[in-house]
């Protein structure tokens, strides 16, 4: 099994690129953000707990997303691997993922990291706010807090995966097709 992590700051284009990556390499795409949004829409207890945190630009607790990922990585029939999008987002989540995979004799295949500058994050998210209407895109203060949360809690993962030797960085500035091309090149290289 392949275990790819799709990494990057908010608005880097993870969700945009994930579909074609999953299709081309026969991967099951698991987006913690999308899973959380569907829990919120369904009004589940988990969704209720996550809603306020997400809409404040904070992370939800590690155990919550870890539970979601564990449950969904169980069945691997008919696929060649998983594309984890939005997970891990903290070093602690990365440690949990590592031991979860080690139990199966597996490891992270590669971390595909799409990088864009903070200035572009704001621009892309305010554009997306008009199209998708996500509550956590709605106000600049929320987006600013997401960027801050990213730098504080998620960015240390770059060093973590560099040390593991699985970190591959891609320039996320350019058209969707340009970035997709760079991703495919990296996955094949
Ligand atoms: P984006 O990549 O655009 O910031 P996502 O759709 O991946 O957004 O995630 C939306 C929100 O869901 C995050 O800001 C965070 O609050 C929550 N979330 C998603 N994944 C995780 C995670 N692995 N750990 C904690 N919170 C998460």
PDB file of C-alpha atoms and ligand atoms in Angstrom:
ATOM      1  CA  UNK A   1       0.000   0.000   0.000  1.00  0.00           C
ATOM      2  CA  UNK A   2       1.102   3.547  -0.749  1.00  0.00           C
ATOM      3  CA  UNK A   3       0.488   6.239   1.841  1.00  0.00           C
ATOM      4  CA  UNK A   4       0.824   9.722   0.387  1.00  0.00           C
ATOM      5  CA  UNK A   5       0.384  12.846   2.466  1.00  0.00           C
ATOM      6  CA  UNK A   6      -0.830  15.939   0.674  1.00  0.00           C
ATOM      7  CA  UNK A   7       0.589  18.831   2.650  1.00  0.00           C
ATOM      8  CA  UNK A   8       0.471  22.614   2.460  1.00  0.00           C
ATOM      9  CA  UNK A   9      -0.901  25.782   4.012  1.00  0.00           C
ATOM     10  CA  UNK A  10      -4.613  26.651   3.777  1.00  0.00           C
ATOM     11  CA  UNK A  11      -5.504  27.554   0.217  1.00  0.00           C
ATOM     12  CA  UNK A  12      -2.423  25.883  -1.301  1.00  0.00           C
ATOM     13  CA  UNK A  13      -4.627  23.838  -3.627  1.00  0.00           C
ATOM     14  CA  UNK A  14      -4.681  20.476  -1.856  1.00  0.00           C
ATOM     15  CA  UNK A  15      -8.388  19.879  -2.455  1.00  0.00           C
ATOM     16  CA  UNK A  16      -8.064  21.044  -6.069  1.00  0.00           C
ATOM     17  CA  UNK A  17      -5.211  18.659  -6.890  1.00  0.00           C
ATOM     18  CA  UNK A  18      -6.313  15.665  -4.804  1.00  0.00           C
ATOM     19  CA  UNK A  19      -8.967  14.387  -7.228  1.00  0.00           C
ATOM     20  CA  UNK A  20      -6.652  13.955 -10.209  1.00  0.00           C
ATOM     21  CA  UNK A  21      -3.908  12.468  -8.035  1.00  0.00           C
ATOM     22  CA  UNK A  22      -6.309   9.921  -6.529  1.00  0.00           C
ATOM     23  CA  UNK A  23      -7.626   9.006  -9.954  1.00  0.00           C
ATOM     24  CA  UNK A  24      -4.245   8.676 -11.675  1.00  0.00           C
ATOM     25  CA  UNK A  25      -2.651   6.562  -8.940  1.00  0.00           C
ATOM     26  CA  UNK A  26      -5.786   4.671  -7.791  1.00  0.00           C
ATOM     27  CA  UNK A  27      -5.716   6.117  -4.289  1.00  0.00           C
ATOM     28  CA  UNK A  28      -8.478   6.584  -1.745  1.00  0.00           C
ATOM     29  CA  UNK A  29      -8.667  10.331  -1.040  1.00  0.00           C
ATOM     30  CA  UNK A  30      -9.256  11.119   2.631  1.00  0.00           C
ATOM     31  CA  UNK A  31      -9.705  14.800   3.454  1.00  0.00           C
ATOM     32  CA  UNK A  32     -10.081  15.480   7.174  1.00  0.00           C
ATOM     33  CA  UNK A  33     -11.479  18.954   6.392  1.00  0.00           C
ATOM     34  CA  UNK A  34     -14.154  17.481   4.101  1.00  0.00           C
ATOM     35  CA  UNK A  35     -14.952  14.709   6.603  1.00  0.00           C
ATOM     36  CA  UNK A  36     -15.334  17.286   9.378  1.00  0.00           C
ATOM     37  CA  UNK A  37     -17.548  19.486   7.210  1.00  0.00           C
ATOM     38  CA  UNK A  38     -19.833  16.535   6.494  1.00  0.00           C
ATOM     39  CA  UNK A  39     -20.048  15.758  10.236  1.00  0.00           C
ATOM     40  CA  UNK A  40     -21.027  19.410  10.793  1.00  0.00           C
ATOM     41  CA  UNK A  41     -23.631  19.299   8.023  1.00  0.00           C
ATOM     42  CA  UNK A  42     -25.105  16.105   9.496  1.00  0.00           C
ATOM     43  CA  UNK A  43     -25.215  17.690  12.954  1.00  0.00           C
ATOM     44  CA  UNK A  44     -23.426  14.785  14.663  1.00  0.00           C
ATOM     45  CA  UNK A  45     -21.956  15.235  18.181  1.00  0.00           C
ATOM     46  CA  UNK A  46     -18.486  15.197  16.628  1.00  0.00           C
ATOM     47  CA  UNK A  47     -19.578  17.868  14.128  1.00  0.00           C
ATOM     48  CA  UNK A  48     -20.991  20.054  16.884  1.00  0.00           C
ATOM     49  CA  UNK A  49     -17.726  19.829  18.777  1.00  0.00           C
ATOM     50  CA  UNK A  50     -15.653  20.633  15.692  1.00  0.00           C
ATOM     51  CA  UNK A  51     -17.777  23.495  14.334  1.00  0.00           C
ATOM     52  CA  UNK A  52     -16.790  26.253  16.769  1.00  0.00           C
ATOM     53  CA  UNK A  53     -13.091  25.388  16.544  1.00  0.00           C
ATOM     54  CA  UNK A  54     -13.048  25.269  12.745  1.00  0.00           C
ATOM     55  CA  UNK A  55     -14.967  28.520  12.470  1.00  0.00           C
ATOM     56  CA  UNK A  56     -12.451  30.182  14.769  1.00  0.00           C
ATOM     57  CA  UNK A  57      -9.544  29.013  12.593  1.00  0.00           C
ATOM     58  CA  UNK A  58      -8.303  26.582  15.241  1.00  0.00           C
ATOM     59  CA  UNK A  59      -7.492  22.889  14.872  1.00  0.00           C
ATOM     60  CA  UNK A  60      -9.845  20.234  16.228  1.00  0.00           C
ATOM     61  CA  UNK A  61      -8.316  17.911  18.864  1.00  0.00           C
ATOM     62  CA  UNK A  62      -5.808  15.332  17.601  1.00  0.00           C
ATOM     63  CA  UNK A  63      -7.883  12.350  18.881  1.00  0.00           C
ATOM     64  CA  UNK A  64     -10.874  13.443  16.806  1.00  0.00           C
ATOM     65  CA  UNK A  65      -9.105  13.453  13.452  1.00  0.00           C
ATOM     66  CA  UNK A  66      -6.972  10.428  14.365  1.00  0.00           C
ATOM     67  CA  UNK A  67     -10.146   8.453  15.060  1.00  0.00           C
ATOM     68  CA  UNK A  68     -11.619   9.472  11.714  1.00  0.00           C
ATOM     69  CA  UNK A  69      -8.483   8.502   9.803  1.00  0.00           C
ATOM     70  CA  UNK A  70      -8.079   5.147  11.583  1.00  0.00           C
ATOM     71  CA  UNK A  71     -11.668   4.186  10.877  1.00  0.00           C
ATOM     72  CA  UNK A  72     -11.353   4.984   7.187  1.00  0.00           C
ATOM     73  CA  UNK A  73      -7.953   3.460   6.512  1.00  0.00           C
ATOM     74  CA  UNK A  74      -9.240   0.013   7.481  1.00  0.00           C
ATOM     75  CA  UNK A  75     -10.672  -1.036   4.157  1.00  0.00           C
ATOM     76  CA  UNK A  76      -8.176  -1.000   1.317  1.00  0.00           C
ATOM     77  CA  UNK A  77      -9.836  -3.271  -1.196  1.00  0.00           C
ATOM     78  CA  UNK A  78      -9.412  -2.381  -4.847  1.00  0.00           C
ATOM     79  CA  UNK A  79      -7.073   0.560  -4.237  1.00  0.00           C
ATOM     80  CA  UNK A  80      -3.303   0.989  -4.402  1.00  0.00           C
ATOM     81  CA  UNK A  81      -3.108   3.316  -1.441  1.00  0.00           C
ATOM     82  CA  UNK A  82      -4.326   6.388   0.381  1.00  0.00           C
ATOM     83  CA  UNK A  83      -4.011  10.095  -0.212  1.00  0.00           C
ATOM     84  CA  UNK A  84      -4.191  11.823   3.160  1.00  0.00           C
ATOM     85  CA  UNK A  85      -5.263  15.434   2.681  1.00  0.00           C
ATOM     86  CA  UNK A  86      -5.162  17.710   5.726  1.00  0.00           C
ATOM     87  CA  UNK A  87      -3.744  14.991   7.950  1.00  0.00           C
ATOM     88  CA  UNK A  88      -1.411  15.021   9.787  1.00  0.00           C
ATOM     89  CA  UNK A  89      -1.520  18.669  10.837  1.00  0.00           C
ATOM     90  CA  UNK A  90       0.502  18.411  14.064  1.00  0.00           C
ATOM     91  CA  UNK A  91       3.678  16.536  15.004  1.00  0.00           C
ATOM     92  CA  UNK A  92       1.612  14.486  17.435  1.00  0.00           C
ATOM     93  CA  UNK A  93      -0.726  13.393  14.616  1.00  0.00           C
ATOM     94  CA  UNK A  94       2.342  12.477  12.539  1.00  0.00           C
ATOM     95  CA  UNK A  95       3.599  10.272  15.394  1.00  0.00           C
ATOM     96  CA  UNK A  96       0.211   8.573  15.640  1.00  0.00           C
ATOM     97  CA  UNK A  97       0.161   7.964  11.897  1.00  0.00           C
ATOM     98  CA  UNK A  98       3.663   6.539  12.036  1.00  0.00           C
ATOM     99  CA  UNK A  99       2.767   3.991  14.719  1.00  0.00           C
ATOM    100  CA  UNK A 100      -0.537   3.183  13.057  1.00  0.00           C
ATOM    101  CA  UNK A 101       1.317   2.334   9.819  1.00  0.00           C
ATOM    102  CA  UNK A 102       4.147   0.555  11.643  1.00  0.00           C
ATOM    103  CA  UNK A 103       1.579  -1.846  13.130  1.00  0.00           C
ATOM    104  CA  UNK A 104       0.862  -2.938   9.552  1.00  0.00           C
ATOM    105  CA  UNK A 105       4.516  -2.971   8.542  1.00  0.00           C
ATOM    106  CA  UNK A 106       3.923   0.104   6.397  1.00  0.00           C
ATOM    107  CA  UNK A 107       5.275   3.653   6.247  1.00  0.00           C
ATOM    108  CA  UNK A 108       4.562   7.005   4.640  1.00  0.00           C
ATOM    109  CA  UNK A 109       5.507   6.739   0.948  1.00  0.00           C
ATOM    110  CA  UNK A 110       5.973  10.470   0.324  1.00  0.00           C
ATOM    111  CA  UNK A 111       4.826  13.848   1.565  1.00  0.00           C
ATOM    112  CA  UNK A 112       3.766  15.994  -1.365  1.00  0.00           C
ATOM    113  CA  UNK A 113       3.968  19.538  -0.092  1.00  0.00           C
ATOM    114  CA  UNK A 114       2.391  22.342  -2.101  1.00  0.00           C
ATOM    115  CA  UNK A 115       3.924  25.651  -1.062  1.00  0.00           C
ATOM    116  CA  UNK A 116       2.559  29.156  -1.587  1.00  0.00           C
ATOM    117  CA  UNK A 117       3.414  32.444   0.156  1.00  0.00           C
ATOM    118  CA  UNK A 118       1.076  33.839   2.848  1.00  0.00           C
ATOM    119  CA  UNK A 119       0.046  36.727   0.562  1.00  0.00           C
ATOM    120  CA  UNK A 120      -1.345  34.265  -1.963  1.00  0.00           C
ATOM    121  CA  UNK A 121      -3.220  32.316   0.749  1.00  0.00           C
ATOM    122  CA  UNK A 122      -5.350  35.387   1.500  1.00  0.00           C
ATOM    123  CA  UNK A 123      -5.981  36.089  -2.167  1.00  0.00           C
ATOM    124  CA  UNK A 124      -7.027  32.505  -2.982  1.00  0.00           C
ATOM    125  CA  UNK A 125      -9.212  32.062   0.070  1.00  0.00           C
ATOM    126  CA  UNK A 126     -11.104  35.310  -0.411  1.00  0.00           C
ATOM    127  CA  UNK A 127     -11.795  34.194  -3.980  1.00  0.00           C
ATOM    128  CA  UNK A 128     -12.916  30.719  -2.768  1.00  0.00           C
ATOM    129  CA  UNK A 129     -15.174  32.320  -0.136  1.00  0.00           C
ATOM    130  CA  UNK A 130     -17.317  33.749  -2.925  1.00  0.00           C
ATOM    131  CA  UNK A 131     -17.580  30.406  -4.731  1.00  0.00           C
ATOM    132  CA  UNK A 132     -17.861  27.771  -1.996  1.00  0.00           C
ATOM    133  CA  UNK A 133     -19.271  29.701   0.969  1.00  0.00           C
ATOM    134  CA  UNK A 134     -17.204  27.847   3.590  1.00  0.00           C
ATOM    135  CA  UNK A 135     -17.757  29.337   7.058  1.00  0.00           C
ATOM    136  CA  UNK A 136     -14.028  29.251   7.835  1.00  0.00           C
ATOM    137  CA  UNK A 137     -13.262  31.275   4.670  1.00  0.00           C
ATOM    138  CA  UNK A 138     -15.809  33.961   5.479  1.00  0.00           C
ATOM    139  CA  UNK A 139     -13.826  36.540   7.451  1.00  0.00           C
ATOM    140  CA  UNK A 140     -10.222  37.761   7.102  1.00  0.00           C
ATOM    141  CA  UNK A 141      -9.676  37.376  10.888  1.00  0.00           C
ATOM    142  CA  UNK A 142     -10.521  33.652  10.658  1.00  0.00           C
ATOM    143  CA  UNK A 143      -8.204  33.156   7.698  1.00  0.00           C
ATOM    144  CA  UNK A 144      -5.439  35.064   9.504  1.00  0.00           C
ATOM    145  CA  UNK A 145      -5.842  32.754  12.474  1.00  0.00           C
ATOM    146  CA  UNK A 146      -5.697  29.696  10.194  1.00  0.00           C
ATOM    147  CA  UNK A 147      -2.436  31.005   8.741  1.00  0.00           C
ATOM    148  CA  UNK A 148      -1.087  31.577  12.279  1.00  0.00           C
ATOM    149  CA  UNK A 149      -2.228  28.090  13.336  1.00  0.00           C
ATOM    150  CA  UNK A 150      -0.520  26.661  10.255  1.00  0.00           C
ATOM    151  CA  UNK A 151       2.801  28.345  11.078  1.00  0.00           C
ATOM    152  CA  UNK A 152       2.686  27.353  14.750  1.00  0.00           C
ATOM    153  CA  UNK A 153       1.322  23.824  14.685  1.00  0.00           C
ATOM    154  CA  UNK A 154       1.624  22.440  11.152  1.00  0.00           C
ATOM    155  CA  UNK A 155       4.785  23.932   9.656  1.00  0.00           C
ATOM    156  CA  UNK A 156       7.067  21.984  12.087  1.00  0.00           C
ATOM    157  CA  UNK A 157       6.006  18.892  10.133  1.00  0.00           C
ATOM    158  CA  UNK A 158       8.215  20.030   7.254  1.00  0.00           C
ATOM    159  CA  UNK A 159      11.315  19.472   9.394  1.00  0.00           C
ATOM    160  CA  UNK A 160       9.824  16.250  10.783  1.00  0.00           C
ATOM    161  CA  UNK A 161       9.292  14.707   7.336  1.00  0.00           C
ATOM    162  CA  UNK A 162      12.571  16.119   5.977  1.00  0.00           C
ATOM    163  CA  UNK A 163      14.296  14.123   8.688  1.00  0.00           C
ATOM    164  CA  UNK A 164      12.271  11.058   7.740  1.00  0.00           C
ATOM    165  CA  UNK A 165      13.447  11.543   4.138  1.00  0.00           C
ATOM    166  CA  UNK A 166       9.969  11.522   2.635  1.00  0.00           C
ATOM    167  CA  UNK A 167       9.409  15.257   2.145  1.00  0.00           C
ATOM    168  CA  UNK A 168       8.943  16.545  -1.416  1.00  0.00           C
ATOM    169  CA  UNK A 169       8.176  20.195  -1.998  1.00  0.00           C
ATOM    170  CA  UNK A 170       6.310  21.599  -4.976  1.00  0.00           C
ATOM    171  CA  UNK A 171       5.900  25.211  -6.013  1.00  0.00           C
ATOM    172  CA  UNK A 172       2.169  25.886  -5.718  1.00  0.00           C
ATOM    173  CA  UNK A 173       2.290  29.192  -7.586  1.00  0.00           C
ATOM    174  CA  UNK A 174       0.944  28.875 -11.125  1.00  0.00           C
ATOM    175  CA  UNK A 175      -2.089  27.512 -12.916  1.00  0.00           C
ATOM    176  CA  UNK A 176      -3.898  24.384 -11.694  1.00  0.00           C
ATOM    177  CA  UNK A 177      -2.465  22.460 -14.671  1.00  0.00           C
ATOM    178  CA  UNK A 178       1.082  23.683 -14.042  1.00  0.00           C
ATOM    179  CA  UNK A 179       0.961  22.631 -10.391  1.00  0.00           C
ATOM    180  CA  UNK A 180      -0.631  19.283 -11.320  1.00  0.00           C
ATOM    181  CA  UNK A 181       2.196  18.646 -13.786  1.00  0.00           C
ATOM    182  CA  UNK A 182       4.803  19.325 -11.088  1.00  0.00           C
ATOM    183  CA  UNK A 183       3.015  16.978  -8.679  1.00  0.00           C
ATOM    184  CA  UNK A 184       2.866  14.101 -11.186  1.00  0.00           C
ATOM    185  CA  UNK A 185       6.535  14.600 -12.072  1.00  0.00           C
ATOM    186  CA  UNK A 186       7.459  14.431  -8.387  1.00  0.00           C
ATOM    187  CA  UNK A 187       5.334  11.355  -7.726  1.00  0.00           C
ATOM    188  CA  UNK A 188       6.956   9.527 -10.603  1.00  0.00           C
ATOM    189  CA  UNK A 189      10.496  10.736  -9.938  1.00  0.00           C
TER     190      UNK A 189
HETATM  191  P1  LIG B   1      -7.652  24.165   4.442  1.00  0.00           P
HETATM  192  O1  LIG B   1      -6.598  23.249   3.945  1.00  0.00           O
HETATM  193  O2  LIG B   1      -8.272  24.986   3.377  1.00  0.00           O
HETATM  194  O3  LIG B   1      -7.218  24.996   5.618  1.00  0.00           O
HETATM  195  P2  LIG B   1      -9.264  21.889   5.397  1.00  0.00           P
HETATM  196  O4  LIG B   1     -10.505  21.678   4.630  1.00  0.00           O
HETATM  197  O5  LIG B   1      -8.149  20.920   5.224  1.00  0.00           O
HETATM  198  O6  LIG B   1      -8.847  23.373   5.069  1.00  0.00           O
HETATM  199  O7  LIG B   1      -9.582  21.956   6.973  1.00  0.00           O
HETATM  200  C1  LIG B   1     -10.532  22.845   7.490  1.00  0.00           C
HETATM  201  C2  LIG B   1     -10.418  22.901   9.005  1.00  0.00           C
HETATM  202  O8  LIG B   1     -10.695  21.599   9.579  1.00  0.00           O
HETATM  203  C3  LIG B   1      -9.041  23.269   9.564  1.00  0.00           C
HETATM  204  O9  LIG B   1      -8.814  24.664   9.603  1.00  0.00           O
HETATM  205  C4  LIG B   1      -9.123  22.645  10.969  1.00  0.00           C
HETATM  206  O10 LIG B   1      -9.873  23.436  11.850  1.00  0.00           O
HETATM  207  C5  LIG B   1      -9.901  21.354  10.741  1.00  0.00           C
HETATM  208  N1  LIG B   1      -8.981  20.224  10.478  1.00  0.00           N
HETATM  209  C6  LIG B   1      -8.808  19.584   9.290  1.00  0.00           C
HETATM  210  N2  LIG B   1      -7.871  18.624   9.399  1.00  0.00           N
HETATM  211  C7  LIG B   1      -7.430  18.664  10.676  1.00  0.00           C
HETATM  212  C8  LIG B   1      -6.436  17.951  11.420  1.00  0.00           C
HETATM  213  N3  LIG B   1      -5.702  16.984  10.857  1.00  0.00           N
HETATM  214  N4  LIG B   1      -6.259  18.262  12.733  1.00  0.00           N
HETATM  215  C9  LIG B   1      -6.964  19.220  13.317  1.00  0.00           C
HETATM  216  N5  LIG B   1      -7.902  19.949  12.686  1.00  0.00           N
HETATM  217  C10 LIG B   1      -8.134  19.684  11.380  1.00  0.00           C
END
